[in-house]
XYZ file of C-alpha atoms in Angstrom:
700
model
C 0.000 0.000 0.000
C 1.348 3.450 -0.845
C 0.586 6.546 1.204
C 1.174 10.093 0.009
C 2.719 12.196 2.727
C 2.693 15.958 2.459
C 5.916 17.804 3.139
C 6.711 21.506 2.954
C 9.528 20.705 0.543
C 7.858 18.006 -1.553
C 5.397 15.141 -1.540
C 6.694 11.587 -1.655
C 5.375 8.024 -1.515
C 5.936 5.818 1.516
C 5.746 2.090 0.895
C 4.621 -0.050 3.817
C 6.859 -3.114 3.807
C 5.773 -6.395 5.339
C 7.743 -6.826 8.570
C 8.759 -10.344 7.478
C 10.511 -8.742 4.502
C 12.671 -6.415 6.597
C 16.335 -7.197 7.291
C 18.130 -5.079 9.911
C 21.763 -6.048 9.457
C 25.183 -4.838 10.488
C 28.511 -5.235 8.754
C 31.218 -6.082 11.298
C 34.913 -6.776 10.842
C 38.490 -5.859 11.628
C 39.803 -2.605 10.194
C 40.603 -2.820 6.449
C 38.669 -6.068 5.877
C 36.496 -4.308 3.299
C 33.309 -3.378 5.172
C 32.727 -0.017 3.510
C 33.766 -1.273 0.063
C 31.313 -4.175 0.380
C 28.510 -1.871 1.543
C 29.184 0.421 -1.429
C 28.708 -2.518 -3.834
C 25.540 -3.621 -2.041
C 24.085 -0.127 -2.472
C 25.124 0.030 -6.122
C 23.853 -3.365 -7.226
C 20.595 -2.949 -5.295
C 19.997 0.318 -7.180
C 20.361 2.673 -4.205
C 23.233 4.603 -5.805
C 24.189 4.932 -9.464
C 27.950 5.231 -9.061
C 30.439 3.153 -7.048
C 32.570 5.197 -4.682
C 36.130 4.382 -3.606
C 37.503 4.331 -0.038
C 40.976 5.512 -1.118
C 39.491 8.411 -3.067
C 37.122 9.314 -0.208
C 34.031 9.023 -2.400
C 32.071 6.240 -0.672
C 28.503 6.792 0.499
C 28.981 5.474 4.034
C 32.309 7.157 4.888
C 30.890 10.652 4.445
C 32.735 12.499 7.237
C 35.766 14.524 6.137
C 38.005 12.650 8.589
C 36.815 9.288 7.261
C 37.678 10.384 3.726
C 41.100 11.647 4.807
C 42.056 8.667 6.983
C 40.408 5.961 4.849
C 38.703 4.376 7.878
C 35.166 4.259 9.246
C 34.815 6.379 12.389
C 31.075 6.619 12.911
C 28.571 3.849 12.247
C 26.487 4.884 9.246
C 22.985 3.654 8.420
C 21.287 3.276 5.078
C 18.370 1.462 3.447
C 18.174 -0.445 0.169
C 15.828 -2.963 -1.477
C 16.511 -6.407 -2.939
C 14.006 -9.019 -4.114
C 11.083 -7.113 -2.548
C 12.899 -6.999 0.788
C 13.817 -3.842 2.684
C 17.379 -4.016 3.986
C 18.472 -1.576 6.699
C 22.270 -1.652 6.873
C 24.627 -0.266 9.501
C 28.292 -0.108 8.479
C 30.336 -0.176 11.692
C 33.930 0.965 12.403
C 36.719 -1.600 12.567
C 39.203 0.391 14.671
C 39.322 -0.542 18.366
C 39.046 3.104 19.459
C 35.492 3.248 18.097
C 34.171 0.030 19.622
C 31.202 1.891 21.182
C 29.867 2.542 17.670
C 29.823 -1.218 17.079
C 28.254 -1.959 20.471
C 25.268 0.338 20.077
C 24.661 -0.736 16.494
C 24.618 -4.423 17.405
C 22.114 -3.677 20.166
C 19.395 -2.855 17.624
C 20.255 -5.241 14.787
C 18.687 -8.593 13.953
C 21.516 -10.095 11.913
C 25.057 -9.372 10.767
C 27.640 -10.085 8.090
C 31.080 -10.883 9.490
C 33.658 -9.881 6.867
C 37.115 -11.477 6.965
C 40.113 -10.725 4.779
C 41.185 -13.819 2.817
C 44.809 -12.927 3.637
C 44.615 -11.526 7.187
C 41.998 -14.008 8.435
C 40.713 -13.638 11.987
C 42.384 -10.535 13.426
C 42.069 -9.082 16.964
C 39.162 -6.742 16.255
C 37.440 -9.534 14.318
C 37.336 -11.493 17.581
C 36.146 -8.462 19.567
C 33.209 -7.560 17.314
C 32.250 -11.217 16.866
C 32.013 -11.686 20.631
C 30.068 -8.424 20.948
C 27.527 -9.793 18.483
C 27.377 -13.131 20.327
C 26.413 -11.330 23.538
C 23.284 -10.129 21.762
C 22.615 -13.546 20.202
C 22.818 -12.213 16.643
C 22.681 -14.737 13.763
C 25.443 -14.122 11.227
C 26.674 -15.073 7.807
C 30.364 -14.961 6.911
C 31.854 -13.251 3.860
C 35.502 -13.944 3.025
C 36.665 -10.963 1.016
C 39.767 -10.061 -1.027
C 40.220 -13.481 -2.675
C 42.048 -11.694 -5.508
C 44.956 -10.674 -3.253
C 48.313 -12.499 -3.083
C 48.308 -14.932 -0.156
C 44.509 -15.414 -0.150
C 43.463 -18.771 1.306
C 39.766 -19.436 2.030
C 40.419 -22.780 3.750
C 42.879 -21.240 6.212
C 40.409 -18.470 7.105
C 37.543 -20.941 7.629
C 39.793 -23.002 9.897
C 40.747 -19.875 11.897
C 37.087 -18.859 12.298
C 36.176 -22.279 13.668
C 39.210 -22.440 15.970
C 39.311 -18.879 17.274
C 35.634 -17.939 17.266
C 34.068 -21.317 17.967
C 31.707 -20.828 15.018
C 30.682 -23.887 13.028
C 31.163 -22.800 9.436
C 28.969 -24.005 6.578
C 30.766 -23.345 3.290
C 28.164 -22.563 0.589
C 30.559 -21.248 -2.077
C 33.958 -22.173 -3.486
C 36.196 -19.744 -5.395
C 37.177 -20.487 -8.978
C 40.872 -19.733 -8.949
C 42.677 -17.719 -6.297
C 44.723 -14.536 -6.034
C 45.153 -12.976 -9.511
C 43.424 -16.006 -11.054
C 40.192 -15.526 -9.105
C 37.546 -15.459 -11.831
C 34.310 -16.798 -10.391
C 32.361 -18.587 -7.673
C 30.779 -22.041 -7.442
C 27.355 -22.054 -5.756
C 27.259 -25.389 -3.894
C 23.491 -25.328 -3.336
C 22.596 -24.821 -7.015
C 25.712 -26.781 -8.088
C 26.614 -24.199 -10.705
C 29.399 -21.741 -11.490
C 29.152 -17.948 -11.741
C 31.863 -16.312 -13.847
C 32.725 -12.587 -13.978
C 34.125 -11.779 -17.445
C 34.027 -7.980 -16.910
C 34.431 -5.528 -14.038
C 30.662 -5.401 -13.526
C 28.702 -8.072 -11.650
C 25.763 -7.300 -13.929
C 27.656 -9.127 -16.686
C 28.048 -12.320 -14.627
C 27.587 -15.571 -16.575
C 26.130 -18.778 -15.122
C 27.768 -21.954 -16.417
C 28.402 -25.550 -15.409
C 31.050 -26.288 -12.802
C 34.508 -26.468 -14.465
C 35.685 -30.045 -15.083
C 38.839 -29.607 -12.994
C 36.713 -28.657 -9.970
C 33.907 -31.234 -10.176
C 35.485 -33.675 -7.716
C 36.218 -30.923 -5.139
C 32.754 -29.435 -5.580
C 31.040 -32.797 -5.099
C 33.068 -33.444 -1.948
C 32.279 -29.962 -0.576
C 28.570 -30.342 -1.413
C 28.390 -33.709 0.365
C 30.049 -32.141 3.395
C 27.556 -29.268 3.243
C 24.576 -31.655 3.236
C 26.058 -33.751 6.064
C 26.502 -30.662 8.245
C 22.947 -29.469 7.576
C 21.551 -32.983 8.159
C 23.010 -32.942 11.672
C 20.818 -29.915 12.447
C 17.672 -30.829 10.493
C 15.679 -34.076 10.694
C 14.058 -33.695 7.259
C 17.420 -33.279 5.506
C 18.808 -36.176 7.557
C 15.995 -38.451 6.371
C 16.517 -37.497 2.723
C 20.291 -37.889 3.071
C 20.088 -41.330 4.704
C 17.752 -42.622 1.977
C 19.894 -41.098 -0.818
C 16.896 -39.051 -1.941
C 17.323 -35.948 -4.060
C 17.418 -32.774 -1.980
C 15.985 -29.786 -3.791
C 17.823 -26.462 -3.527
C 14.870 -24.676 -1.901
C 14.484 -27.417 0.730
C 18.181 -27.145 1.531
C 17.981 -23.346 1.752
C 15.093 -23.505 4.232
C 17.022 -25.919 6.451
C 20.133 -23.723 6.304
C 18.069 -20.661 7.215
C 16.603 -22.462 10.221
C 20.075 -23.537 11.445
C 21.477 -20.038 10.840
C 18.735 -18.351 12.866
C 19.393 -20.818 15.704
C 23.134 -19.961 15.461
C 23.997 -23.631 14.971
C 25.639 -22.954 11.620
C 27.278 -19.901 10.026
C 27.017 -19.910 6.192
C 30.250 -18.917 4.436
C 30.349 -16.895 1.207
C 33.300 -15.533 -0.720
C 34.281 -12.872 -3.212
C 36.232 -9.722 -3.929
C 34.153 -6.617 -3.341
C 36.729 -4.266 -4.847
C 36.771 -6.320 -8.061
C 32.952 -6.623 -8.127
C 32.769 -10.363 -7.582
C 30.260 -11.953 -5.224
C 28.236 -8.972 -3.980
C 24.930 -9.841 -5.648
C 25.197 -13.391 -4.313
C 25.778 -11.852 -0.881
C 22.586 -9.797 -1.279
C 20.714 -13.026 -2.017
C 22.233 -14.527 1.128
C 21.024 -11.595 3.267
C 17.457 -12.231 2.114
C 17.703 -16.036 2.277
C 19.459 -16.577 5.597
C 19.416 -13.539 7.885
C 16.436 -12.938 10.217
C 13.553 -10.531 9.951
C 12.242 -8.772 13.086
C 9.545 -11.466 13.192
C 12.203 -14.206 13.288
C 13.940 -12.488 16.199
C 10.623 -12.445 18.025
C 9.438 -10.416 20.971
C 11.699 -8.193 23.051
C 11.560 -8.044 26.829
C 11.756 -5.155 29.277
C 10.361 -4.185 32.656
C 7.584 -1.977 33.890
C 9.323 1.091 35.427
C 6.734 1.245 38.194
C 5.985 -2.385 39.119
C 9.302 -3.918 37.833
C 7.207 -6.639 36.205
C 8.749 -8.282 33.099
C 6.916 -7.198 29.929
C 7.235 -8.113 26.270
C 6.603 -6.387 22.958
C 6.051 -8.292 19.711
C 7.223 -6.864 16.362
C 3.693 -5.990 15.297
C 2.061 -2.704 14.279
C -0.959 -3.479 16.491
C 1.207 -3.650 19.641
C 1.803 -0.602 21.902
C 4.587 1.698 20.674
C 8.071 0.816 21.926
C 11.295 2.239 20.560
C 14.925 2.232 21.691
C 17.304 5.194 21.206
C 20.770 3.925 20.276
C 22.561 7.026 19.011
C 22.558 10.817 19.400
C 23.807 13.043 16.566
C 23.918 16.839 16.401
C 23.135 17.574 12.771
C 23.960 20.927 11.199
C 20.519 21.194 9.537
C 18.060 19.215 11.659
C 19.702 19.861 15.026
C 19.572 17.096 17.613
C 18.812 13.735 15.974
C 17.971 10.543 17.855
C 18.596 7.313 15.962
C 16.051 4.754 17.130
C 14.846 1.225 16.451
C 11.073 0.799 16.520
C 10.386 -2.550 18.166
C 6.582 -2.443 18.163
C 3.654 -0.274 17.140
C 3.794 2.669 14.783
C 4.897 6.285 15.240
C 3.934 9.400 13.276
C 5.107 13.044 13.365
C 3.498 14.950 16.222
C 3.078 11.860 18.392
C 3.654 12.278 22.132
C 5.766 9.650 23.871
C 7.182 9.063 27.333
C 10.898 8.520 27.906
C 10.499 6.009 30.735
C 14.246 5.705 31.320
C 14.396 9.351 32.455
C 10.698 9.886 33.214
C 10.369 12.695 30.675
C 7.634 13.566 28.173
C 8.752 13.865 24.553
C 7.209 14.728 21.205
C 8.291 13.441 17.806
C 8.396 16.381 15.392
C 9.853 14.634 12.340
C 10.732 11.094 11.273
C 13.667 10.708 8.887
C 14.866 7.808 6.761
C 18.659 7.707 6.836
C 21.068 7.159 3.978
C 24.459 7.908 5.566
C 24.446 11.738 5.871
C 21.375 12.184 3.651
C 18.045 12.359 5.459
C 14.581 12.140 3.935
C 11.415 12.983 5.822
C 8.826 10.182 5.987
C 5.283 10.020 7.302
C 5.578 7.121 9.720
C 7.813 4.405 11.135
C 6.590 0.957 12.100
C 7.811 -2.095 13.999
C 11.139 -3.210 12.546
C 12.194 0.206 11.222
C 15.411 2.060 12.064
C 14.975 5.832 11.714
C 16.203 9.210 12.958
C 13.836 11.348 15.040
C 13.710 15.119 15.465
C 12.261 16.824 18.543
C 13.391 14.560 21.413
C 15.084 16.979 23.825
C 15.762 14.768 26.858
C 16.521 11.437 25.200
C 19.999 9.891 25.168
C 21.738 6.695 24.095
C 20.117 3.659 25.699
C 16.744 5.245 26.536
C 13.381 3.559 25.948
C 10.323 5.468 24.739
C 6.725 4.307 24.604
C 3.218 5.651 24.992
C 2.075 7.079 28.330
C -0.354 4.211 28.947
C 2.105 1.399 28.078
C 5.288 1.970 30.114
C 8.319 -0.245 29.493
C 12.106 0.030 29.866
C 14.342 -2.173 27.707
C 17.740 -3.318 28.897
C 20.327 -0.549 28.661
C 23.609 -0.867 26.819
C 26.950 -1.347 28.550
C 30.001 0.484 27.273
C 33.666 -0.017 28.150
C 35.354 2.455 30.458
C 37.661 5.045 28.793
C 41.359 4.275 29.241
C 43.038 7.542 28.223
C 42.851 11.114 29.554
C 43.966 14.278 27.785
C 43.808 17.921 28.823
C 41.990 20.287 26.484
C 42.798 23.993 26.320
C 40.978 26.577 24.162
C 43.228 28.426 21.736
C 41.928 31.734 23.065
C 40.375 32.629 26.399
C 37.268 33.897 24.647
C 36.641 30.375 23.292
C 36.553 28.681 26.713
C 32.772 28.434 26.962
C 32.393 27.496 23.274
C 34.928 24.668 23.679
C 33.221 23.313 26.776
C 29.759 23.376 25.182
C 31.052 21.692 22.011
C 32.766 18.977 24.072
C 29.565 18.497 26.055
C 27.614 17.858 22.833
C 30.244 15.378 21.656
C 30.099 13.526 24.987
C 26.303 13.268 24.586
C 26.839 11.581 21.228
C 29.589 9.176 22.332
C 29.141 7.241 25.617
C 32.868 6.356 25.718
C 33.943 10.005 25.487
C 33.838 11.583 28.944
C 34.205 15.210 29.954
C 35.043 16.624 33.370
C 36.640 19.637 34.994
C 39.448 19.003 37.471
C 38.179 20.479 40.787
C 41.700 21.439 41.901
C 43.174 23.000 38.755
C 40.028 23.943 36.818
C 41.445 22.185 33.727
C 39.117 20.487 31.257
C 39.877 16.764 30.974
C 38.501 14.480 28.272
C 38.660 10.686 28.403
C 38.420 8.227 25.531
C 39.274 4.774 24.232
C 42.584 5.864 22.736
C 44.563 8.777 21.343
C 43.021 8.441 17.862
C 39.523 8.471 19.378
C 40.159 11.751 21.222
C 42.032 13.399 18.351
C 39.221 12.588 15.904
C 36.600 14.132 18.193
C 38.673 17.286 18.788
C 39.148 17.644 15.029
C 35.395 17.166 14.603
C 34.792 19.939 17.124
C 36.950 22.259 15.062
C 35.144 21.470 11.790
C 31.594 21.139 13.061
C 31.507 23.858 15.708
C 34.236 26.112 14.296
C 36.184 26.225 17.553
C 39.772 25.051 18.020
C 41.566 23.604 21.023
C 44.982 22.260 22.023
C 45.449 18.773 23.424
C 47.882 17.979 26.219
C 49.934 14.801 26.525
C 47.987 11.550 26.872
C 47.619 10.269 30.424
C 46.389 6.942 31.772
C 42.757 6.973 32.913
C 43.214 5.358 36.314
C 40.166 4.184 38.261
C 39.445 3.373 41.895
C 37.452 0.580 43.473
C 36.962 -1.254 46.779
C 38.056 -4.740 47.841
C 35.668 -5.511 50.705
C 32.232 -4.628 52.108
C 31.667 -1.689 54.452
C 28.878 0.403 55.891
C 28.772 4.201 55.970
C 26.490 6.945 57.229
C 25.861 10.408 55.890
C 23.865 13.226 57.485
C 23.190 16.639 56.037
C 21.283 18.812 58.486
C 21.224 22.554 58.041
C 18.983 25.281 59.413
C 18.806 28.557 57.517
C 16.239 30.473 59.504
C 13.317 29.396 57.313
C 12.880 25.972 55.791
C 16.022 23.926 56.423
C 17.689 20.844 54.929
C 17.546 17.351 56.347
C 18.906 14.175 54.780
C 20.095 11.020 56.515
C 21.397 7.969 54.625
C 22.927 4.677 55.785
C 24.632 2.789 53.013
C 26.322 -0.582 52.581
C 28.777 -1.032 49.710
C 30.567 -4.077 48.355
C 32.590 -4.984 45.233
C 30.237 -5.478 42.284
C 30.123 -8.629 40.210
C 32.230 -8.633 37.035
C 30.706 -6.506 34.299
C 28.713 -4.282 36.673
C 30.085 -0.763 36.983
C 27.487 0.501 39.478
C 24.363 -0.994 40.941
C 22.018 0.641 43.442
C 19.299 -1.191 45.364
C 17.329 -0.608 48.562
C 16.530 -2.866 51.502
C 14.627 -0.332 53.569
C 12.059 -1.573 56.057
C 9.005 0.597 56.407
C 8.825 4.242 55.349
C 12.113 5.418 56.890
C 12.822 7.372 53.679
C 9.963 8.319 51.299
C 10.221 6.791 47.805
C 10.335 10.258 46.218
C 13.868 10.819 47.619
C 15.364 7.501 46.376
C 16.284 8.852 42.876
C 18.106 11.806 44.518
C 20.116 9.371 46.664
C 21.129 7.379 43.584
C 22.074 10.592 41.772
C 24.190 11.675 44.737
C 26.069 8.355 44.686
C 26.745 8.566 40.944
C 28.103 12.109 41.274
C 30.254 11.151 44.292
C 31.811 8.306 42.286
C 33.150 10.735 39.691
C 35.982 11.746 42.037
C 37.230 8.955 44.311
C 37.834 9.886 47.981
C 41.158 8.011 48.123
C 43.074 8.954 44.980
C 40.786 11.418 43.174
C 40.080 9.114 40.215
C 36.617 7.900 39.124
C 35.226 4.987 41.139
C 33.978 1.796 39.416
C 32.563 -1.635 40.322
C 30.426 -0.581 43.283
C 27.338 -2.426 44.515
C 25.495 -0.029 46.848
C 22.532 -0.917 49.056
C 20.474 1.687 50.908
C 19.855 0.002 54.274
C 18.573 2.772 56.563
C 18.145 6.503 57.108
C 15.613 9.039 58.248
C 13.777 12.124 57.042
C 12.127 15.267 58.321
C 8.532 15.908 57.213
C 9.252 19.602 56.517
C 13.002 20.049 55.949
C 13.825 16.979 53.819
C 14.398 17.599 50.095
C 16.267 16.168 47.103
C 19.385 18.284 47.640
C 19.726 17.197 51.279
C 19.473 13.506 50.421
C 21.828 13.909 47.477
C 24.514 15.381 49.753
C 23.805 12.845 52.512
C 24.254 9.990 50.021
C 27.589 11.427 48.904
C 28.774 11.663 52.523
C 27.617 8.104 53.252
C 29.529 6.775 50.256
C 32.732 8.531 51.305
C 32.361 7.206 54.847
C 31.862 3.615 53.691
C 34.460 3.870 50.938
C 37.379 4.647 53.242
C 36.516 1.559 55.312
C 36.319 -0.739 52.286
C 40.076 -0.975 51.507
C 40.127 1.051 48.272
C 42.709 0.306 45.564
C 43.888 2.028 42.414
C 43.278 0.320 39.052
C 45.023 0.789 35.720
C 43.996 -0.274 32.192
C 45.669 -3.392 30.834
C 45.748 -3.707 27.057
C 45.625 -6.781 24.849
C 48.390 -6.536 22.261
C 48.997 -8.490 19.055
C 52.229 -7.991 17.149
C 52.862 -9.337 13.636
C 56.568 -9.386 12.841
C 59.091 -11.068 10.554
C 60.777 -13.995 12.340
C 64.180 -12.281 12.585
C 62.958 -9.595 15.000
C 61.335 -11.918 17.562
C 64.192 -11.574 20.085
C 64.157 -7.762 20.113
C 60.352 -7.547 20.452
C 60.129 -10.082 23.298
C 62.954 -8.346 25.173
C 61.284 -4.954 24.758
C 57.904 -6.282 25.942
C 59.631 -7.777 28.999
C 61.153 -4.386 29.869
C 57.647 -2.880 29.707
C 56.264 -5.475 32.104
C 54.269 -7.178 29.362
C 53.146 -10.802 29.515
C 53.179 -13.035 26.440
C 50.153 -15.307 26.101
C 51.038 -17.152 22.883
C 53.195 -17.071 19.750
C 51.896 -18.378 16.423
C 53.671 -19.025 13.128
C 51.876 -17.439 10.165
C 53.937 -18.093 7.049
C 57.111 -15.998 7.168
C 55.720 -14.006 10.080
C 55.338 -14.582 13.776
C 52.276 -13.395 15.699
C 52.841 -12.527 19.349
C 49.807 -12.119 21.597
C 49.935 -10.837 25.143
C 49.043 -8.143 27.654
C 50.720 -4.913 28.707
C 49.821 -1.886 30.843
C 48.689 1.157 28.838
C 51.161 3.420 30.675
C 54.006 1.349 29.184
C 53.122 1.693 25.485
C 52.592 5.385 24.753
C 55.833 5.420 22.746
C 55.319 2.019 21.152
C 54.611 3.138 17.530
C 58.049 4.736 17.327
C 59.822 1.926 19.181
C 58.415 -0.948 17.103
C 59.290 0.853 13.864
C 62.852 1.270 15.139
C 63.171 -2.350 16.324
C 61.911 -3.888 13.065
C 62.910 -1.317 10.429
C 59.210 -0.550 9.986
C 58.338 -4.124 8.996
C 56.211 -5.105 12.013
C 52.677 -4.017 12.843
C 50.600 -4.230 15.987
C 47.062 -3.892 17.291
C 46.293 -2.797 20.836
C 42.880 -2.784 22.538
C 41.535 -2.393 26.098
C 41.328 -5.680 27.996
C 40.618 -5.058 31.690
C 41.377 -2.900 34.714
C 43.812 -4.404 37.224
C 45.219 -3.338 40.587
C 48.275 -1.099 40.387
C 51.394 -2.575 41.998
C 52.758 -0.949 45.164
C 55.878 0.154 43.272
C 53.850 1.852 40.557
C 51.509 3.382 43.154
C 54.462 5.127 44.786
C 55.500 6.598 41.423
C 51.975 7.865 40.750
C 51.804 9.544 44.167
C 55.128 11.282 43.510
C 53.857 12.867 40.261
């Protein structure tokens, strides 16, 4: 059905797509595996764009930011929509660099399926493992695309073996390459038992032929293995296989889809996106094997008032429920909220409640997103991913629904920043402009933190790495036309406690008229792994009215920003409100906020606090002859080697090292290996600082 929607600029048609025909997918991979190049081909061959852009030339649709064009990497996850075989495909192209892992995390939170792209030469690389495990946490079905088969050193079998060994994913190879490296000329489709050749540089000129004679034996063996693997997961295929009955292609596809959605099997496809080989087959695979919102089923949340578990089905008839996963400050539309609609239907002008923050909101405009191009539409329904204009108090991770159907979906968890840098405005007159611009950037990126040092008055920003911070500061200059200088990078230390303790805080003040009265008794203990802060109550009776509980929690969160022991942010705290008292006239939010802060400080000093530092996972790829120098240097830095693997003429060293020890590593490794080695470093965990290092920190 087509609906004409009036717009001040122009009228346009909005097609209502069956929810079963929607695919919300992400493209995840290590940096330089070919995510953006593959997305560009998908958009071109699906008819979304009429010209193929190039990453090196900075002309791709998805890498639209100036910095992405200049650096040749994806920095911000970009969304777009295309159509293939009467299916609507919403695609999010995610960054591959470890510094921008939050972009991957929030994208995966709202996706139904994903394509894991692996380089046929590089195989499973560190960030490949990271993003794969992120997707597994959300239970996302995936298909695998092995790219760059035209490059020297390409080996599909080695990559499949690595995926199974390192990621624990049971691969189901559905395609075999015809030739390899410079001789890569086509693909064998094992389900249809046919060959697809690419005689020109356009996939539109692909030719379907019989399987080459020299490959028939290998293809038959691979097809038998494919059917055996599917038969293990599907009774119908097993019965046909045992009785040597013919298995039709469509029957096999349905069984593969079922196993893929259950994450029992991960179909493997191959190609070379840059050379326009395999993309249209990949589009078919998205439709055939990745889930629709209906396949993913209902989503669960809780009633903010009763805490009862609720569900929402991906149906238009259900109450409205949407999840905000990204905030963007757009130069034309202002503050945009990227959201996934999980149920119901929204229209411009609709009033919603942000139940996460207990705020009323109104949707002014709904926009369909194509990277940095936005088109106004008349509605968004269950399964859609859109940008919304008009939501003033909504942030990443918030849930919105109608006033009569409250629900809060599970929030997202982001890693703690590991690096601090001082920011100074270039002129004194720009101080306020710089701070406001940084504040907007911190609203957009949950892993970019902003604070003012209470002792020196300096502005400190925290991020996932030096590149992360530098990119955002450069963005501030271009987007908000205000420049700033960055200081030297510093380790983002954290504090925590090692045992349970109880503390009390009282704030009682008389001012002549109405006074202040807040009294809080708190018990704190180390939180379970993965929990940064949790607040619960075990009050008996009405010792503290429920209306003051949010103020107490807010006071605790603010108090944790500056640790009482070392002055660093506090993490991993499980706080329980056990007692307190109130005054019927003098009690207010401010009094309980301050009392909570005092109670935390009291308990904290009794709970044996310790200082934590970020430990990084490091992977170094080096020619064999430099192994001795690299191991010796890592030992001097206090690093620990976990494993060493032979990879052809190279050696891969994996281990762990403290962030404070590797600020100069880019220069050092170039010097040690004459520029022939490369390395990847990513945050791993926070660990207790040694007594020796603690003394050095206190002396600074």
